[in-house]
CSV table of C-alpha atoms in Angstrom, one decimal:
chain,number,residue,atom,x,y,z
F,19,MET,CA,49.8,110.3,142.4
F,20,LYS,CA,51.4,109.1,145.6
F,21,HIS,CA,54.0,106.3,145.9
F,22,ILE,CA,55.6,104.9,149.0
F,23,THR,CA,59.1,103.5,148.8
F,24,HIS,CA,60.8,101.6,151.6
F,25,SER,CA,64.4,101.6,150.4
F,26,GLU,CA,66.9,103.5,148.3
F,27,ILE,CA,66.5,100.8,145.6
F,28,GLN,CA,62.8,101.3,145.4
F,29,THR,CA,63.2,105.1,145.0
F,30,PHE,CA,65.8,104.4,142.3
F,31,ASN,CA,63.3,102.0,140.6
F,32,LEU,CA,60.5,104.5,140.8
F,33,GLY,CA,62.8,107.0,139.0
F,34,LYS,CA,63.5,104.4,136.3
F,35,LYS,CA,59.7,103.8,135.9
F,36,VAL,CA,59.0,107.5,135.6
F,37,ALA,CA,61.7,107.6,132.9
F,38,SER,CA,59.8,105.1,130.8
F,39,GLN,CA,56.8,107.5,130.6
F,40,LEU,CA,58.9,110.6,129.9
F,41,LYS,CA,58.6,112.6,126.8
F,42,ALA,CA,61.5,114.5,125.2
F,43,GLY,CA,61.2,118.2,126.1
F,44,GLY,CA,60.0,117.4,129.6
F,45,VAL,CA,61.0,119.3,132.7
F,46,ILE,CA,60.9,117.7,136.1
F,47,SER,CA,61.2,119.6,139.3
F,48,LEU,CA,62.2,117.8,142.5
F,49,THR,CA,61.6,119.0,146.0
F,50,GLY,CA,62.7,117.4,149.3
F,51,GLU,CA,65.0,118.0,152.3
F,52,LEU,CA,68.7,116.9,152.5
F,53,GLY,CA,68.9,113.2,152.5
F,54,ALA,CA,65.4,112.7,151.1
F,55,GLY,CA,66.7,110.8,148.0
F,56,LYS,CA,66.5,113.3,145.2
F,57,THR,CA,69.8,112.3,143.6
F,58,VAL,CA,68.8,108.6,144.0
F,59,PHE,CA,65.6,109.3,142.1
F,60,VAL,CA,67.6,111.1,139.4
F,61,LYS,CA,70.0,108.2,139.1
F,62,GLY,CA,67.1,105.9,138.4
F,63,LEU,CA,65.7,108.3,135.9
F,64,ALA,CA,69.0,108.5,134.1
F,65,VAL,CA,69.5,104.7,134.0
F,66,GLY,CA,65.9,104.5,132.7
F,67,LEU,CA,66.9,106.8,129.8
F,68,GLY,CA,70.0,104.8,129.1
F,69,VAL,CA,72.7,107.0,130.6
F,70,GLU,CA,75.9,105.0,131.0
F,71,GLN,CA,78.1,107.5,132.8
F,72,VAL,CA,78.2,107.8,136.6
F,73,VAL,CA,75.5,110.3,137.6
F,74,ASN,CA,76.8,112.1,140.7
F,75,SER,CA,75.8,115.2,142.7
F,76,PRO,CA,75.8,118.4,140.6
F,77,THR,CA,75.8,120.6,143.8
F,78,PHE,CA,79.3,121.9,143.2
F,79,VAL,CA,79.0,122.7,139.4
F,80,LEU,CA,75.2,123.4,139.4
F,81,MET,CA,74.6,121.6,136.2
F,82,LYS,CA,75.7,118.4,134.5
F,83,ILE,CA,74.7,117.0,131.1
F,84,TYR,CA,74.7,113.3,130.2
F,85,PRO,CA,74.1,111.8,126.8
F,86,THR,CA,71.5,109.0,126.7
F,87,LYS,CA,70.8,105.9,124.6
F,88,HIS,CA,67.1,106.8,124.3
F,89,SER,CA,65.3,107.0,120.9
F,90,THR,CA,64.0,110.6,121.3
F,91,VAL,CA,65.6,111.9,124.5
F,92,LYS,CA,69.2,112.6,123.5
F,93,GLN,CA,70.4,114.1,126.7
F,94,ILE,CA,69.5,114.6,130.3
F,95,VAL,CA,70.3,117.9,132.0
F,96,HIS,CA,70.7,117.5,135.8
F,97,ILE,CA,70.5,120.8,137.7
F,98,ASP,CA,70.9,121.4,141.4
F,99,CYS,CA,69.8,124.7,142.9
F,100,TYR,CA,71.0,124.0,146.5
F,101,ARG,CA,73.5,126.8,146.4
F,102,LEU,CA,71.4,129.4,144.7
F,103,LYS,CA,70.0,132.4,146.6
F,104,GLU,CA,68.1,134.2,143.8
F,105,SER,CA,65.9,132.6,141.2
F,106,ASP,CA,67.7,134.6,138.4
F,107,GLU,CA,71.1,133.1,139.2
F,108,ILE,CA,70.1,130.1,137.1
F,109,VAL,CA,69.9,132.3,134.0
F,110,ASN,CA,73.6,132.9,134.0
F,111,VAL,CA,74.4,129.3,134.3
F,112,GLY,CA,72.8,128.8,131.0
F,113,ALA,CA,70.2,126.4,132.3
F,114,LEU,CA,67.1,128.0,130.7
F,115,GLU,CA,68.4,127.1,127.3
F,116,TYR,CA,67.7,123.5,128.0
F,117,PHE,CA,64.1,123.8,129.4
F,118,ASN,CA,61.6,122.2,127.0
F,119,ARG,CA,64.3,121.6,124.4
F,120,PRO,CA,62.8,118.9,122.1
F,121,ASP,CA,65.7,116.5,122.5
F,122,THR,CA,66.3,117.0,126.2
F,123,VAL,CA,64.9,116.0,129.6
F,124,THR,CA,65.7,118.5,132.3
F,125,VAL,CA,65.6,117.5,136.0
F,126,ILE,CA,66.0,120.1,138.7
F,127,GLU,CA,66.8,119.4,142.3
F,128,TRP,CA,65.9,122.1,144.9
F,129,ALA,CA,63.6,123.5,142.2
F,130,GLU,CA,61.7,125.6,144.8
F,131,LYS,CA,64.7,128.0,144.8
F,132,ILE,CA,64.1,129.0,141.2
F,133,LYS,CA,60.3,129.1,141.2
F,134,LYS,CA,60.2,132.2,139.0
F,135,ASN,CA,62.2,130.7,136.2
F,136,LEU,CA,60.5,127.2,136.1
F,137,PRO,CA,58.4,126.4,133.1
F,138,GLN,CA,54.6,126.2,133.8
F,139,SER,CA,54.2,122.8,132.3
F,140,ARG,CA,56.4,120.4,134.2
F,141,GLN,CA,56.2,117.2,136.3
F,142,LYS,CA,56.4,118.0,140.0
F,143,ILE,CA,57.9,115.5,142.3
F,144,LEU,CA,57.9,115.9,146.1
F,145,ILE,CA,59.9,113.4,148.2
F,146,GLU,CA,59.1,113.4,151.9
F,147,ILE,CA,60.9,111.4,154.6
F,148,LYS,CA,58.2,109.4,156.5
F,149,ASN,CA,60.5,107.2,158.5
F,150,VAL,CA,64.0,105.7,158.3
F,151,ASN,CA,64.1,104.4,154.7
F,152,ASP,CA,60.4,105.2,154.0
F,153,ARG,CA,59.6,107.9,151.5
F,154,GLU,CA,56.4,109.3,150.3
F,155,ILE,CA,56.8,110.4,146.7
F,156,THR,CA,54.1,112.6,145.2
F,157,ILE,CA,54.1,113.1,141.4
F,158,THR,CA,51.8,115.7,139.9
W,12,MET,CA,120.2,130.3,120.4
W,13,ILE,CA,120.9,129.1,123.9
W,14,LYS,CA,117.8,127.5,125.4
W,15,LYS,CA,116.9,129.3,128.6
W,16,ASN,CA,117.2,127.0,131.7
W,17,SER,CA,114.6,128.9,133.7
W,18,ALA,CA,111.0,130.0,133.1
W,19,ILE,CA,108.4,132.0,134.9
W,20,ILE,CA,104.7,131.2,134.7
W,21,LEU,CA,101.8,133.3,136.0
W,22,GLY,CA,98.9,131.2,137.2
W,23,ILE,CA,95.3,132.4,137.6
W,24,GLU,CA,92.5,130.5,139.4
W,25,SER,CA,88.9,131.4,139.9
W,26,SER,CA,86.9,128.1,139.6
W,27,CYS,CA,85.0,128.4,142.8
W,28,ASP,CA,85.2,131.0,145.6
W,29,GLU,CA,88.9,131.8,145.7
W,30,THR,CA,90.4,134.5,143.5
W,31,ALA,CA,94.0,133.6,143.1
W,32,ALA,CA,97.2,134.4,141.2
W,33,ALA,CA,100.8,133.1,141.6
W,34,LEU,CA,104.2,133.3,140.0
W,35,ILE,CA,106.3,130.2,139.8
W,36,GLU,CA,109.8,130.0,138.5
W,37,LYS,CA,111.3,126.8,137.4
W,38,LYS,CA,115.1,126.5,137.2
W,39,GLY,CA,116.2,123.2,135.8
W,40,SER,CA,113.8,120.8,137.6
W,41,ARG,CA,113.4,123.0,140.7
W,42,PHE,CA,110.3,125.0,141.3
W,43,SER,CA,110.1,128.1,143.5
W,44,ILE,CA,107.1,130.1,144.5
W,45,LEU,CA,107.9,133.8,143.8
W,46,ALA,CA,104.5,135.0,145.0
W,47,ASN,CA,101.2,133.3,145.8
W,48,THR,CA,98.1,135.4,146.4
W,49,VAL,CA,94.7,133.9,147.4
W,50,LEU,CA,91.7,136.1,148.2
W,51,SER,CA,89.1,133.9,149.8
W,52,GLN,CA,85.5,134.8,149.8
W,53,VAL,CA,84.7,132.4,152.6
W,54,LYS,CA,83.6,135.2,154.9
W,55,ILE,CA,81.2,136.6,152.3
W,56,HIS,CA,79.7,133.2,151.6
W,57,ARG,CA,79.5,132.2,155.3
W,58,GLN,CA,76.4,134.4,155.8
W,59,PHE,CA,74.6,132.5,153.1
W,60,GLY,CA,75.6,129.0,154.3
W,61,GLY,CA,77.6,128.2,151.2
W,62,VAL,CA,79.1,129.5,148.0
W,63,VAL,CA,76.5,131.6,146.1
W,64,PRO,CA,77.5,131.4,142.4
W,65,GLU,CA,76.4,134.9,141.4
W,66,VAL,CA,78.1,136.5,144.4
W,67,ALA,CA,81.3,134.6,143.7
W,68,ALA,CA,81.4,135.7,140.1
W,69,ARG,CA,80.9,139.3,141.0
W,70,ASN,CA,83.6,139.2,143.6
W,71,HIS,CA,86.1,137.5,141.3
W,72,LEU,CA,85.4,140.2,138.7
W,73,GLU,CA,86.0,143.0,141.3
W,74,ASN,CA,89.2,141.6,142.7
W,75,ILE,CA,91.0,139.6,140.0
W,76,LEU,CA,93.2,142.4,138.6
W,77,SER,CA,94.3,143.6,142.0
W,78,VAL,CA,95.1,140.0,143.0
W,79,VAL,CA,97.3,139.7,139.8
W,80,ASN,CA,98.9,143.1,140.4
W,81,LYS,CA,99.6,142.3,144.1
W,82,THR,CA,101.3,139.1,142.9
W,83,LEU,CA,103.5,140.9,140.4
W,84,ILE,CA,104.5,143.5,143.0
W,85,GLU,CA,105.3,140.9,145.7
W,86,ALA,CA,107.4,138.8,143.4
W,87,LYS,CA,109.1,142.0,142.0
W,88,ILE,CA,108.4,140.7,138.5
W,89,LYS,CA,107.5,142.8,135.4
W,90,PRO,CA,105.1,141.4,132.8
W,91,LYS,CA,108.0,141.2,130.3
W,92,GLN,CA,109.8,138.7,132.6
W,93,ILE,CA,106.8,136.3,132.5
W,94,ASP,CA,107.1,133.5,129.9
W,95,LYS,CA,103.6,132.0,129.9
W,96,ILE,CA,100.2,132.4,131.5
W,97,ALA,CA,98.3,129.4,132.9
W,98,VAL,CA,94.6,129.5,133.8
W,99,THR,CA,92.0,127.1,135.1
W,100,HIS,CA,89.5,126.3,132.4
W,101,GLY,CA,87.5,123.7,134.4
W,102,PRO,CA,86.0,122.0,136.3
W,103,GLY,CA,84.1,124.5,138.4
W,104,LEU,CA,81.3,127.1,138.5
W,105,ILE,CA,80.8,128.4,135.0
W,106,THR,CA,80.3,132.0,136.1
W,107,SER,CA,83.4,131.9,138.2
W,108,LEU,CA,85.6,130.2,135.6
W,109,ILE,CA,84.8,132.7,133.0
W,110,VAL,CA,86.2,135.6,135.0
W,111,GLY,CA,89.7,134.0,135.4
W,112,ALA,CA,89.7,132.7,131.8
W,113,GLU,CA,88.8,136.1,130.3
W,114,THR,CA,91.3,137.9,132.5
W,115,ALA,CA,94.0,135.5,131.4
W,116,LYS,CA,93.0,135.9,127.7
W,117,ASN,CA,93.2,139.7,128.1
W,118,LEU,CA,96.6,139.5,129.6
W,119,ALA,CA,97.9,137.0,127.1
W,120,PHE,CA,96.7,139.3,124.3
W,121,ALA,CA,98.0,142.5,125.8
W,122,TRP,CA,101.4,141.1,126.9
W,123,GLN,CA,101.8,138.7,123.9
W,124,LYS,CA,102.3,135.6,126.0
W,125,PRO,CA,101.4,132.0,125.3
W,126,LEU,CA,98.2,130.9,127.2
W,127,ILE,CA,97.9,127.4,128.8
W,128,PRO,CA,94.5,126.0,129.8
W,129,ILE,CA,94.7,124.0,133.0
W,130,ASN,CA,92.5,121.2,134.4
W,131,HIS,CA,92.0,122.2,138.1
W,132,LEU,CA,92.0,118.6,139.2
W,133,LYS,CA,95.3,117.8,137.7
W,134,ALA,CA,96.6,121.1,139.2
W,135,HIS,CA,95.7,119.8,142.7
W,136,LEU,CA,98.1,117.0,142.0
W,137,TYR,CA,100.8,119.2,140.6
W,138,ALA,CA,100.8,121.1,143.9
W,139,ASN,CA,103.0,118.2,145.1
W,140,TRP,CA,105.7,119.0,142.6
W,141,LEU,CA,106.2,122.4,144.3
W,142,LYS,CA,107.9,120.4,147.2
W,143,ASN,CA,110.8,119.5,144.8
W,144,LYS,CA,110.9,115.9,145.9
W,145,THR,CA,111.3,113.0,143.5
W,146,ILE,CA,108.0,111.3,142.9
W,147,LYS,CA,108.2,107.6,142.1
W,148,PHE,CA,105.7,106.1,139.6
W,149,PRO,CA,103.3,104.5,139.3
W,150,ALA,CA,101.5,106.7,141.9
W,151,ILE,CA,97.9,106.5,143.2
W,152,ALA,CA,96.4,109.9,143.8
W,153,LEU,CA,93.4,110.7,145.9
W,154,ILE,CA,91.8,114.0,145.0
W,155,VAL,CA,89.2,115.1,147.6
W,156,SER,CA,87.4,118.4,147.6
W,157,GLY,CA,84.0,120.1,147.9
W,158,GLY,CA,83.2,119.1,144.3
W,159,HIS,CA,85.3,116.0,143.6
W,160,THR,CA,86.4,112.7,145.1
W,161,GLU,CA,88.5,110.7,142.7
W,162,ILE,CA,91.2,108.1,142.7
W,163,VAL,CA,93.7,108.7,139.8
W,164,LEU,CA,96.5,106.4,138.6
W,165,MET,CA,99.5,108.3,137.5
W,166,LYS,CA,102.0,106.3,135.4
W,167,SER,CA,104.2,109.3,134.8
W,168,ASN,CA,104.1,113.0,135.6
W,169,ILE,CA,101.8,113.6,132.5
W,170,ASN,CA,99.8,110.4,132.4
W,171,PHE,CA,96.5,110.5,134.4
W,172,LYS,CA,93.8,107.8,134.5
W,173,LYS,CA,90.7,108.1,136.7
W,174,ILE,CA,90.1,104.7,138.2
W,175,GLY,CA,87.4,105.6,140.7
W,176,GLU,CA,85.1,108.4,141.8
W,177,THR,CA,82.2,109.2,144.0
W,178,VAL,CA,78.9,107.9,142.6
W,179,ASP,CA,76.9,110.7,144.5
W,180,ASP,CA,78.2,113.4,146.8
W,181,ALA,CA,81.8,114.5,147.0
W,182,ALA,CA,83.5,114.0,150.4
W,183,GLY,CA,83.8,117.8,151.0
W,184,GLU,CA,80.1,118.2,150.0
W,185,ALA,CA,79.3,115.6,152.7
W,186,PHE,CA,81.2,117.6,155.3
W,187,ASP,CA,79.3,120.7,154.2
W,188,LYS,CA,75.9,119.0,154.3
W,189,VAL,CA,76.5,117.3,157.6
W,190,ALA,CA,77.5,120.7,159.0
W,191,ALA,CA,74.3,122.2,157.6
W,192,LEU,CA,72.2,119.4,159.2
W,193,LEU,CA,73.9,120.1,162.6
W,194,ASN,CA,73.6,123.9,162.1
W,195,LEU,CA,77.3,124.4,162.3
W,196,GLY,CA,77.6,126.9,159.5
W,197,TYR,CA,79.8,127.0,156.4
W,198,PRO,CA,82.4,125.8,155.4
W,199,GLY,CA,81.7,122.4,156.9
W,200,GLY,CA,85.1,120.8,156.7
W,201,PRO,CA,87.1,122.9,159.2
W,202,VAL,CA,84.2,123.2,161.7
W,203,VAL,CA,83.3,119.4,161.6
W,204,SER,CA,86.9,118.4,162.1
W,205,LYS,CA,87.4,120.9,164.9
W,206,LEU,CA,84.4,119.5,166.8
W,207,ALA,CA,85.5,116.0,165.9
W,208,ASP,CA,88.7,116.6,167.9
W,209,LYS,CA,86.6,116.8,171.1
W,210,GLY,CA,84.2,113.9,170.2
W,211,ASN,CA,84.2,110.2,170.4
W,212,ALA,CA,84.5,108.6,167.0
W,213,GLN,CA,82.9,105.3,168.3
W,214,ALA,CA,79.8,107.0,169.7
W,215,PHE,CA,77.7,106.5,166.5
W,216,LYS,CA,77.9,103.5,164.2
W,217,PHE,CA,77.8,105.2,160.8
W,218,PRO,CA,78.1,103.1,157.7
W,219,ARG,CA,81.3,102.8,155.6
W,220,PRO,CA,79.6,102.9,152.2
W,221,MET,CA,81.1,100.9,149.3
W,222,MET,CA,84.1,99.9,151.5
W,223,TYR,CA,84.0,96.3,150.4
W,224,LYS,CA,82.7,96.7,146.8
W,225,ASP,CA,85.2,95.5,144.3
W,226,ASN,CA,85.9,98.9,142.7
W,227,PHE,CA,87.5,102.2,143.6
W,228,ASN,CA,84.3,104.2,143.8
W,229,PHE,CA,82.9,106.1,146.8
W,230,SER,CA,79.5,107.0,148.0
W,231,PHE,CA,78.9,109.7,150.7
W,232,SER,CA,75.2,110.4,150.2
W,233,GLY,CA,74.1,107.4,152.3
W,234,LEU,CA,76.6,108.5,155.1
W,235,LYS,CA,75.0,111.9,155.1
W,236,THR,CA,71.5,110.4,155.3
W,237,ALA,CA,72.7,108.1,158.2
W,238,VAL,CA,73.7,111.3,160.1
W,239,LEU,CA,70.3,112.8,159.3
W,240,TYR,CA,68.5,109.7,160.8
W,241,GLU,CA,70.5,109.9,164.0
W,242,ILE,CA,69.7,113.6,164.3
W,243,LYS,CA,66.0,112.9,163.9
W,244,LYS,CA,66.1,110.2,166.6
W,245,ILE,CA,67.6,112.6,169.3
W,246,PRO,CA,65.1,115.1,170.8
W,247,ARG,CA,67.7,117.6,172.0
W,248,ILE,CA,71.2,117.8,170.5
W,249,ASN,CA,73.7,119.2,172.9
W,250,SER,CA,77.3,120.1,172.0
W,251,LYS,CA,78.6,116.8,173.3
W,252,ILE,CA,76.3,114.9,170.9
W,253,LYS,CA,77.4,117.3,168.0
W,254,SER,CA,81.1,116.6,168.7
W,255,ASP,CA,80.5,112.8,168.9
W,256,MET,CA,78.5,112.9,165.7
W,257,CYS,CA,81.2,114.9,163.9
W,258,ALA,CA,83.9,112.6,165.1
W,259,SER,CA,81.9,109.4,164.1
W,260,PHE,CA,81.0,110.9,160.7
W,261,GLN,CA,84.6,112.0,160.0
W,262,GLN,CA,86.0,108.7,161.0
W,263,ALA,CA,83.6,106.8,158.7
W,264,ALA,CA,84.4,109.1,155.7
W,265,ILE,CA,88.2,108.8,156.3
W,266,ASP,CA,88.1,105.1,156.8
W,267,VAL,CA,86.6,104.6,153.4
W,268,LEU,CA,88.9,107.2,151.7
W,269,ALA,CA,92.0,105.6,153.1
W,270,PHE,CA,91.0,102.0,152.6
W,271,LYS,CA,90.1,102.4,149.0
W,272,THR,CA,93.3,104.5,148.2
W,273,ILE,CA,95.5,101.8,149.7
W,274,LYS,CA,93.6,99.1,148.0
W,275,ALA,CA,94.1,100.9,144.6
W,276,ALA,CA,97.8,101.3,145.4
W,277,LYS,CA,98.2,97.6,146.0
W,278,ARG,CA,96.2,96.7,142.9
W,279,TYR,CA,98.3,98.9,140.6
W,280,LYS,CA,101.6,98.2,142.5
W,281,ALA,CA,102.1,101.9,143.2
W,282,LYS,CA,105.2,103.3,144.8
W,283,THR,CA,103.7,106.6,145.9
W,284,ILE,CA,100.4,107.8,147.4
W,285,ILE,CA,99.5,111.4,146.6
W,286,LEU,CA,96.8,113.2,148.5
W,287,SER,CA,95.4,116.5,147.3
W,288,GLY,CA,92.4,118.9,147.1
W,289,GLY,CA,90.7,121.0,149.8
W,290,VAL,CA,89.7,118.1,152.0
W,291,ALA,CA,93.4,117.1,152.1
W,292,ALA,CA,93.7,120.0,154.6
W,293,ASN,CA,91.9,117.6,157.1
W,294,LYS,CA,94.5,116.7,159.7
W,295,LEU,CA,93.1,113.2,160.5
W,296,LEU,CA,92.9,112.3,156.8
W,297,ARG,CA,96.6,113.4,156.3
W,298,LYS,CA,97.7,111.5,159.3
W,299,THR,CA,95.7,108.3,158.5
W,300,LEU,CA,96.8,108.1,154.9
W,301,GLU,CA,100.4,108.8,155.8
W,302,GLN,CA,100.4,106.1,158.4
W,303,GLN,CA,98.8,103.5,156.1
W,304,ALA,CA,101.2,104.5,153.3
W,305,THR,CA,104.2,104.0,155.6
W,306,ASN,CA,102.8,100.7,156.8
W,307,ASN,CA,102.7,99.5,153.2
W,308,GLN,CA,106.2,100.8,152.4
W,309,LEU,CA,104.8,103.5,150.1
W,310,ASP,CA,106.0,107.1,149.7
W,311,PHE,CA,103.4,109.6,150.8
W,312,MET,CA,103.0,113.1,149.3
W,313,VAL,CA,100.7,115.8,150.4
W,314,PRO,CA,101.0,119.6,149.8
W,315,GLU,CA,101.3,122.1,152.6
W,316,ILE,CA,97.8,123.0,153.8
W,317,ASN,CA,97.6,126.3,152.0
W,318,LEU,CA,98.4,124.5,148.7
W,319,CYS,CA,95.7,121.9,149.3
W,320,THR,CA,92.8,124.4,149.2
W,321,ASP,CA,92.3,126.3,145.9
W,322,ASN,CA,95.3,128.4,144.9
W,323,ALA,CA,97.1,129.5,141.7
W,324,ALA,CA,100.5,128.2,142.6
W,325,MET,CA,99.3,124.8,141.6
W,326,ILE,CA,97.9,126.2,138.4
W,327,ALA,CA,101.2,127.8,137.5
W,328,ALA,CA,103.0,124.5,138.4
W,329,ALA,CA,100.7,122.6,136.1
W,330,GLY,CA,101.5,125.1,133.4
W,331,PHE,CA,105.0,123.6,133.1
W,332,PHE,CA,103.5,120.2,132.1
W,333,GLU,CA,100.8,121.4,129.6
W,334,LYS,CA,100.7,122.9,126.1
W,335,SER,CA,99.8,126.4,125.2
W,336,ILE,CA,96.9,127.3,122.8
W,337,PRO,CA,96.1,130.5,120.9
W,338,TRP,CA,94.1,132.7,123.3
W,339,GLN,CA,91.2,132.8,120.9
W,340,LYS,CA,90.7,129.1,121.5
W,341,LEU,CA,90.3,129.1,125.3
W,342,ARG,CA,87.0,127.8,126.4
W,343,VAL,CA,85.8,127.1,130.0
W,344,ASN,CA,84.3,123.7,130.7
W,345,PRO,CA,82.5,123.4,134.1
W,346,ASN,CA,82.4,119.6,133.8
W,347,LEU,CA,85.9,119.0,132.6
W,348,GLU,CA,87.2,115.6,133.5
W,349,ILE,CA,90.7,114.4,134.3
């Protein structure tokens, strides 16, 4: 399904909306260039799941884990593959242990860099810059 | 038994892409650096456009013992003269942190020394103690690096409270990503500030995100996106435009960093401003914050440039303020907070 957002806030709200339909154990892969709004989307998703901490960029540490206030999703794992060169590097970070865990939602930025290690069943989100502030967000 | 008035700590650091060891001696309240070795992997990672975690971990593993050994030889210190071992246990890249932590554990076990886990962010602040100047409290500290941007209130030399942080990208990350958008290579900080020296900081009107929000948080993601929009508008980007863009971006980032730090200092009636972390090597940031601190009658502390970027001297310095634990209990934590 395609969505068009016209501002950061709308991208954030779309993330929040997607969160309301998420099931525990879900894995979401995010693709989009620098500045597309991937982290904004994840912030919306996290707020939608009841995360109270500040969700900031995991680029430096690769993976951040936040507890939630959701009835079935107990934690959200935020992964950023921007710095990775080989798909298997994600294994040593310990990320695979969280994929499809029944109390966890995992969301992966720059997911195309670890194609080989991504679970088959996942929600794919593509964010494309259409114009200043306008984004086309495809969810499949 | 007479209590010894001096002690020597071996510091070990491997949280990102620098393999480092240092020996610090403290006599009374005076610190001296006996040896400080930093092996940077910047050249290795430059070809990939950034730190590659797996490559970093492998290089730490290959080099860490020779870095420790070189430090001992340079300081002319034998293991039996070392009192304690201090090591970074977070935050950082998990695969990199493990190398330093395991090495420190091994040495602590073999040499029978107390082992002290160190928070890398606090250590950035303790780098200022190596200057042997009196620091007046309360102090407001700005920690800026590739992975962190935080304002910390220090009520004493062991009392830390985070009062603000970035809500998205770290300042150093924004420098790196802007450099990537302009095809300037890695690391972004030095190359952006070098080009900025030749550019016009007024050429582009970039936003100052969160400047007037009533908190001490930062946001650099929108600033990065604003740079992206400008790049997309211009059909051909020549070196003049690149320099202007770097200068305008750098000015915007520094304006917000300085403004919020001074605001925090006023709010908490601080007597000192402390600047630290890798981005504290940025000359304009040092100059701007020093000037604004002076204008507000505040002391200003910033480490020498080689002690701003990652190093083990600051880890050893922090060791004098923290408690040791049994080596069996040492765990790394990539998301450790201040």
